[in-house]
GROMACS .gro file of C-alpha atoms in nm:
model
  316
    1MET     CA    1  -1.703  13.832  20.317
    2THR     CA    2  -1.806  14.192  20.257
    3ARG     CA    3  -1.466  14.343  20.177
    4ALA     CA    4  -1.289  14.392  19.843
    5PHE     CA    5  -0.935  14.516  19.784
    6VAL     CA    6  -0.888  14.758  19.493
    7PHE     CA    7  -0.574  14.890  19.330
    8PRO     CA    8  -0.518  15.237  19.178
    9GLY     CA    9  -0.425  15.329  18.823
   10GLN     CA   10  -0.214  15.590  18.652
   11GLY     CA   11  -0.243  15.939  18.795
   12SER     CA   12  -0.198  15.823  19.155
   13GLN     CA   13   0.182  15.840  19.135
   14ALA     CA   14   0.374  16.100  19.336
   15VAL     CA   15   0.742  16.159  19.408
   16GLY     CA   16   0.814  16.008  19.750
   17MET     CA   17   0.572  15.719  19.705
   18GLY     CA   18   0.680  15.412  19.898
   19ARG     CA   19   0.951  15.590  20.099
   20GLU     CA   20   0.785  15.557  20.440
   21LEU     CA   21   0.688  15.197  20.370
   22ALA     CA   22   1.045  15.103  20.280
   23GLU     CA   23   1.178  15.275  20.591
   24ALA     CA   24   0.927  15.107  20.822
   25PHE     CA   25   0.894  14.755  20.677
   26GLU     CA   26   1.161  14.520  20.551
   27VAL     CA   27   0.907  14.332  20.336
   28ALA     CA   28   0.827  14.656  20.149
   29ARG     CA   29   1.195  14.726  20.095
   30HIS     CA   30   1.244  14.375  19.955
   31THR     CA   31   0.943  14.421  19.727
   32PHE     CA   32   1.094  14.734  19.573
   33GLU     CA   33   1.432  14.560  19.534
   34GLU     CA   34   1.261  14.269  19.359
   35VAL     CA   35   1.096  14.506  19.110
   36ASP     CA   36   1.428  14.686  19.053
   37ASP     CA   37   1.597  14.351  18.980
   38ALA     CA   38   1.319  14.238  18.744
   39LEU     CA   39   1.346  14.559  18.541
   40ASN     CA   40   1.722  14.603  18.577
   41GLN     CA   41   1.637  14.961  18.674
   42ARG     CA   42   1.657  15.165  18.994
   43LEU     CA   43   1.286  15.235  18.981
   44SER     CA   44   1.267  15.257  19.362
   45ARG     CA   45   1.509  15.551  19.360
   46LEU     CA   46   1.301  15.726  19.093
   47MET     CA   47   0.988  15.670  19.304
   48VAL     CA   48   1.146  15.832  19.608
   49GLU     CA   49   1.359  16.105  19.450
   50GLY     CA   50   1.199  16.181  19.113
   51PRO     CA   51   1.224  16.382  18.897
   52GLU     CA   52   0.847  16.391  18.862
   53ALA     CA   53   0.866  16.413  18.481
   54ASP     CA   54   1.046  16.078  18.467
   55LEU     CA   55   0.820  15.912  18.723
   56THR     CA   56   0.513  16.026  18.526
   57LEU     CA   57   0.637  15.858  18.207
   58THR     CA   58   0.393  15.576  18.141
   59GLU     CA   59   0.663  15.307  18.132
   60ASN     CA   60   0.777  15.410  18.481
   61ALA     CA   61   0.448  15.509  18.644
   62GLN     CA   62   0.282  15.176  18.569
   63PRO     CA   63   0.534  14.941  18.737
   64ALA     CA   64   0.596  15.198  19.014
   65LEU     CA   65   0.231  15.215  19.115
   66MET     CA   66   0.208  14.837  19.108
   67ALA     CA   67   0.521  14.807  19.324
   68VAL     CA   68   0.371  15.029  19.595
   69SER     CA   69   0.039  14.844  19.587
   70VAL     CA   70   0.203  14.503  19.618
   71ALA     CA   71   0.437  14.632  19.890
   72VAL     CA   72   0.139  14.753  20.094
   73MET     CA   73  -0.038  14.421  20.042
   74ARG     CA   74   0.268  14.228  20.159
   75VAL     CA   75   0.296  14.452  20.465
   76LEU     CA   76  -0.070  14.381  20.548
   77GLN     CA   77   0.003  14.010  20.512
   78SER     CA   78   0.316  14.015  20.728
   79GLU     CA   79   0.199  14.262  20.994
   80GLY     CA   80  -0.168  14.177  21.016
   81GLY     CA   81  -0.200  13.825  20.882
   82ILE     CA   82  -0.420  13.943  20.596
   83ASP     CA   83  -0.501  13.654  20.363
   84LEU     CA   84  -0.697  13.756  20.056
   85ALA     CA   85  -0.860  13.414  20.035
   86LYS     CA   86  -1.004  13.470  20.384
   87HIS     CA   87  -1.035  13.846  20.408
   88ALA     CA   88  -1.162  13.950  20.063
   89ALA     CA   89  -1.453  13.860  19.839
   90PHE     CA   90  -1.293  14.016  19.530
   91VAL     CA   91  -0.999  14.217  19.404
   92ALA     CA   92  -1.011  14.473  19.125
   93GLY     CA   93  -0.788  14.742  18.982
   94HIS     CA   94  -0.824  15.049  18.764
   95SER     CA   95  -0.646  14.991  18.431
   96LEU     CA   96  -0.284  14.904  18.527
   97GLY     CA   97  -0.425  14.839  18.877
   98GLU     CA   98  -0.580  14.522  18.739
   99TYR     CA   99  -0.225  14.385  18.708
  100SER     CA  100  -0.157  14.486  19.071
  101ALA     CA  101  -0.476  14.305  19.174
  102LEU     CA  102  -0.377  13.993  18.983
  103CYS     CA  103  -0.029  13.997  19.135
  104ALA     CA  104  -0.168  14.044  19.486
  105ALA     CA  105  -0.406  13.752  19.427
  106GLY     CA  106  -0.125  13.524  19.311
  107ALA     CA  107  -0.211  13.509  18.940
  108PHE     CA  108   0.122  13.667  18.837
  109THR     CA  109   0.464  13.666  18.999
  110LEU     CA  110   0.590  14.008  19.101
  111ALA     CA  111   0.877  13.993  18.850
  112ASP     CA  112   0.643  13.905  18.562
  113THR     CA  113   0.400  14.180  18.664
  114ALA     CA  114   0.678  14.441  18.668
  115ARG     CA  115   0.806  14.337  18.325
  116LEU     CA  116   0.455  14.323  18.175
  117LEU     CA  117   0.373  14.674  18.299
  118LYS     CA  118   0.703  14.815  18.177
  119LEU     CA  119   0.627  14.671  17.833
  120ARG     CA  120   0.265  14.785  17.851
  121GLY     CA  121   0.374  15.140  17.926
  122GLN     CA  122   0.628  15.141  17.645
  123ALA     CA  123   0.383  14.988  17.396
  124MET     CA  124   0.108  15.235  17.485
  125GLN     CA  125   0.347  15.526  17.441
  126LYS     CA  126   0.470  15.401  17.103
  127ALA     CA  127   0.123  15.320  16.967
  128VAL     CA  128   0.038  15.681  16.876
  129PRO     CA  129   0.280  15.964  16.782
  130VAL     CA  130   0.300  16.235  17.048
  131GLY     CA  131   0.041  16.503  16.983
  132LYS     CA  132  -0.180  16.285  16.763
  133GLY     CA  133  -0.394  16.158  17.049
  134ALA     CA  134  -0.551  16.307  17.359
  135MET     CA  135  -0.785  16.238  17.649
  136ALA     CA  136  -1.039  16.459  17.825
  137ALA     CA  137  -1.253  16.435  18.137
  138LEU     CA  138  -1.618  16.525  18.087
  139LEU     CA  139  -1.726  16.639  18.432
  140GLY     CA  140  -2.095  16.615  18.503
  141ALA     CA  141  -2.151  16.371  18.216
  142GLU     CA  142  -2.341  16.043  18.237
  143LEU     CA  143  -2.202  15.751  18.037
  144GLU     CA  144  -2.463  15.765  17.758
  145GLN     CA  145  -2.421  16.141  17.724
  146ALA     CA  146  -2.042  16.105  17.696
  147GLN     CA  147  -2.078  15.827  17.440
  148ALA     CA  148  -2.301  16.049  17.226
  149ILE     CA  149  -2.060  16.342  17.248
  150ALA     CA  150  -1.768  16.117  17.151
  151ALA     CA  151  -1.955  15.970  16.854
  152ASP     CA  152  -2.065  16.313  16.729
  153SER     CA  153  -1.710  16.453  16.749
  154VAL     CA  154  -1.549  16.217  16.499
  155ASP     CA  155  -1.477  16.301  16.136
  156SER     CA  156  -1.498  15.944  16.007
  157ALA     CA  157  -1.372  16.049  15.664
  158LEU     CA  158  -1.039  16.127  15.829
  159GLY     CA  159  -1.033  15.796  16.014
  160GLU     CA  160  -1.059  15.968  16.352
  161VAL     CA  161  -1.131  15.787  16.677
  162CYS     CA  162  -1.311  15.912  16.987
  163SER     CA  163  -1.471  15.692  17.251
  164VAL     CA  164  -1.524  15.658  17.624
  165ALA     CA  165  -1.206  15.534  17.792
  166ASN     CA  166  -1.304  15.538  18.160
  167ASP     CA  167  -1.647  15.535  18.319
  168ASN     CA  168  -1.509  15.634  18.658
  169SER     CA  169  -1.810  15.747  18.858
  170VAL     CA  170  -2.136  15.931  18.830
  171GLY     CA  171  -2.045  16.259  18.659
  172GLN     CA  172  -1.687  16.168  18.573
  173VAL     CA  173  -1.638  16.008  18.233
  174VAL     CA  174  -1.310  16.020  18.039
  175ILE     CA  175  -1.293  16.013  17.658
  176SER     CA  176  -0.993  15.921  17.444
  177GLY     CA  177  -0.898  15.940  17.079
  178SER     CA  178  -0.764  16.158  16.800
  179ALA     CA  179  -0.654  16.501  16.925
  180GLU     CA  180  -0.878  16.695  16.685
  181ALA     CA  181  -1.182  16.487  16.780
  182ILE     CA  182  -1.113  16.540  17.150
  183ASP     CA  183  -1.100  16.918  17.096
  184ARG     CA  184  -1.432  16.901  16.913
  185ALA     CA  185  -1.579  16.690  17.194
  186ILE     CA  186  -1.478  16.948  17.455
  187ALA     CA  187  -1.651  17.222  17.256
  188LEU     CA  188  -1.958  17.004  17.200
  189ALA     CA  189  -1.977  16.918  17.570
  190ALA     CA  190  -1.997  17.290  17.651
  191GLU     CA  191  -2.272  17.336  17.392
  192ARG     CA  192  -2.467  17.052  17.551
  193GLY     CA  193  -2.450  17.204  17.896
  194LEU     CA  194  -2.179  17.004  18.073
  195LYS     CA  195  -2.032  17.203  18.359
  196ARG     CA  196  -1.669  17.146  18.268
  197SER     CA  197  -1.453  16.944  18.032
  198VAL     CA  198  -1.076  16.940  18.052
  199ARG     CA  199  -0.794  16.787  17.852
  200LEU     CA  200  -0.590  16.550  18.066
  201PRO     CA  201  -0.209  16.580  18.095
  202VAL     CA  202  -0.141  16.235  17.949
  203SER     CA  203   0.113  16.129  17.692
  204ALA     CA  204  -0.110  15.899  17.487
  205PRO     CA  205  -0.481  15.827  17.421
  206PHE     CA  206  -0.530  15.522  17.644
  207HIS     CA  207  -0.820  15.276  17.622
  208CYS     CA  208  -0.935  15.347  17.268
  209ALA     CA  209  -0.893  15.185  16.926
  210LEU     CA  210  -0.573  15.384  16.860
  211MET     CA  211  -0.406  15.156  17.117
  212GLN     CA  212  -0.439  14.845  16.897
  213PRO     CA  213  -0.060  14.820  16.837
  214ALA     CA  214  -0.015  14.810  17.215
  215ALA     CA  215  -0.286  14.545  17.247
  216ASP     CA  216  -0.100  14.334  16.989
  217ALA     CA  217   0.224  14.372  17.186
  218MET     CA  218   0.051  14.268  17.510
  219ALA     CA  219  -0.110  13.968  17.341
  220GLU     CA  220   0.235  13.847  17.242
  221ALA     CA  221   0.384  13.914  17.587
  222LEU     CA  222   0.096  13.757  17.779
  223ALA     CA  223   0.104  13.446  17.563
  224SER     CA  224   0.440  13.348  17.713
  225VAL     CA  225   0.362  13.433  18.079
  226THR     CA  226   0.227  13.184  18.331
  227ILE     CA  227  -0.104  13.291  18.482
  228ALA     CA  228  -0.233  13.102  18.785
  229ALA     CA  229  -0.591  13.108  18.907
  230PRO     CA  230  -0.618  13.402  19.153
  231VAL     CA  231  -0.697  13.312  19.513
  232VAL     CA  232  -1.006  13.535  19.491
  233PRO     CA  233  -1.197  13.639  19.177
  234VAL     CA  234  -1.085  13.952  18.993
  235VAL     CA  235  -1.356  14.189  18.872
  236ALA     CA  236  -1.235  14.270  18.521
  237ASN     CA  237  -1.228  14.624  18.380
  238VAL     CA  238  -1.377  14.539  18.042
  239THR     CA  239  -1.664  14.315  18.156
  240ALA     CA  240  -1.734  14.446  18.511
  241SER     CA  241  -1.774  14.083  18.615
  242ALA     CA  242  -1.572  13.840  18.824
  243VAL     CA  243  -1.322  13.610  18.656
  244SER     CA  244  -1.086  13.339  18.781
  245ASP     CA  245  -1.001  13.138  18.470
  246PRO     CA  246  -0.640  13.212  18.361
  247ASN     CA  247  -0.721  13.190  17.990
  248VAL     CA  248  -1.008  13.436  18.025
  249ILE     CA  249  -0.786  13.668  18.232
  250ARG     CA  250  -0.523  13.660  17.955
  251ARG     CA  251  -0.779  13.750  17.688
  252LEU     CA  252  -0.939  14.028  17.893
  253LEU     CA  253  -0.603  14.191  17.967
  254VAL     CA  254  -0.545  14.220  17.592
  255GLU     CA  255  -0.895  14.361  17.537
  256GLN     CA  256  -0.838  14.604  17.825
  257VAL     CA  257  -0.573  14.799  17.629
  258THR     CA  258  -0.828  14.929  17.377
  259GLY     CA  259  -1.143  14.874  17.584
  260MET     CA  260  -1.334  15.097  17.822
  261VAL     CA  261  -1.249  15.076  18.192
  262ARG     CA  262  -1.595  15.015  18.339
  263TRP     CA  263  -1.493  15.117  18.691
  264ARG     CA  264  -1.832  15.248  18.805
  265GLU     CA  265  -1.992  14.921  18.697
  266CYS     CA  266  -1.714  14.717  18.861
  267VAL     CA  267  -1.781  14.883  19.196
  268LEU     CA  268  -2.158  14.838  19.163
  269ALA     CA  269  -2.111  14.472  19.061
  270MET     CA  270  -1.911  14.408  19.378
  271LYS     CA  271  -2.181  14.578  19.584
  272GLU     CA  272  -2.446  14.357  19.422
  273GLN     CA  273  -2.242  14.056  19.536
  274GLY     CA  274  -2.252  14.173  19.897
  275VAL     CA  275  -1.941  14.391  19.924
  276SER     CA  276  -1.989  14.685  20.162
  277THR     CA  277  -1.628  14.805  20.204
  278LEU     CA  278  -1.359  14.877  19.947
  279VAL     CA  279  -0.997  14.893  20.062
  280GLU     CA  280  -0.775  15.091  19.823
  281VAL     CA  281  -0.423  14.951  19.840
  282GLY     CA  282  -0.129  15.166  19.725
  283SER     CA  283  -0.050  15.524  19.635
  284GLY     CA  284  -0.312  15.797  19.670
  285LYS     CA  285  -0.682  15.800  19.750
  286VAL     CA  286  -0.842  15.829  19.404
  287LEU     CA  287  -1.046  15.508  19.414
  288ALA     CA  288  -1.176  15.572  19.765
  289GLY     CA  289  -1.296  15.912  19.646
  290LEU     CA  290  -1.468  15.762  19.342
  291THR     CA  291  -1.637  15.498  19.557
  292LYS     CA  292  -1.818  15.761  19.761
  293ARG     CA  293  -1.944  15.921  19.439
  294ILE     CA  294  -2.054  15.591  19.288
  295ASP     CA  295  -2.260  15.471  19.586
  296LYS     CA  296  -2.287  15.650  19.919
  297GLU     CA  297  -2.384  15.325  20.093
  298LEU     CA  298  -2.037  15.183  20.031
  299SER     CA  299  -1.755  15.260  20.269
  300ALA     CA  300  -1.402  15.304  20.140
  301THR     CA  301  -1.061  15.344  20.294
  302SER     CA  302  -0.712  15.394  20.150
  303VAL     CA  303  -0.404  15.213  20.279
  304GLY     CA  304  -0.073  15.343  20.151
  305THR     CA  305   0.145  15.451  20.443
  306PRO     CA  306   0.263  15.292  20.771
  307ALA     CA  307   0.004  15.501  20.958
  308ASP     CA  308  -0.269  15.378  20.720
  309VAL     CA  309  -0.156  15.019  20.777
  310GLU     CA  310  -0.173  15.060  21.154
  311SER     CA  311  -0.520  15.216  21.153
  312PHE     CA  312  -0.660  14.965  20.902
  313LEU     CA  313  -0.536  14.662  21.095
  314LYS     CA  314  -0.713  14.795  21.405
  315THR     CA  315  -1.045  14.768  21.221
  316LEU     CA  316  -1.014  14.396  21.161
   0.00000   0.00000   0.00000
């Protein structure tokens, strides 16, 4: 099997997400209702109507993006007979998308996934006071260059943190940490000739050591949740290698909160194992775009709307 299904992370949300799916497919509508019931929240209404500021809140964006991804996957299963065990070599997801991947592959129930992501979003937001942390994209940077800039930007006497959060693709590396260190890193990146560095509009410094309180909260939550072996291996963010053992999955999801998302390496690892096509499942087209930058030999497609579903099923 030369296909892998991948699931987007935060930043792919948009007001209106899931509306066409719910209108066209009963299984999508039921998926959104199931998430609403699990959270005791009308998340599906927020997804469709906004306001954007509320949808973008981490505690809402994370379960909302997962809900759309799982809805699309269920539509593919019901309309096209897609069976991950037969039609995919791997699944993987970017940050919160790893939970979507695990849910799609049967490791988590949908209700548990929704509750875990709601908690994860809340815990990440609470871990660092607003304004104390920041993230920035270093455009044109290679991983080692970004790591050096991050390390050289920290005033260790003040207990600052700055590290690589996401290795997304060639020339797109995201750093995360203390706000002052991030500002220094942006200035240093300019001095070292990077074409552009920009602060990201995020509410917390994800995937760095400042997130340890959130990692502790997720360790406690995950300890009481049943994890089944996924029907296909999941390529984990923090190791960029395939995993199927539920106990290892549990540990890696905790490490993921403070660890670097090694997305570029995840994609290349799947290619090394024979994958030639990545299918992005859910809202937006971010991962498909990154795939083309990571390796031009890989093909990528995004499936998030009824029209996408129809065209994708014709390729099978």
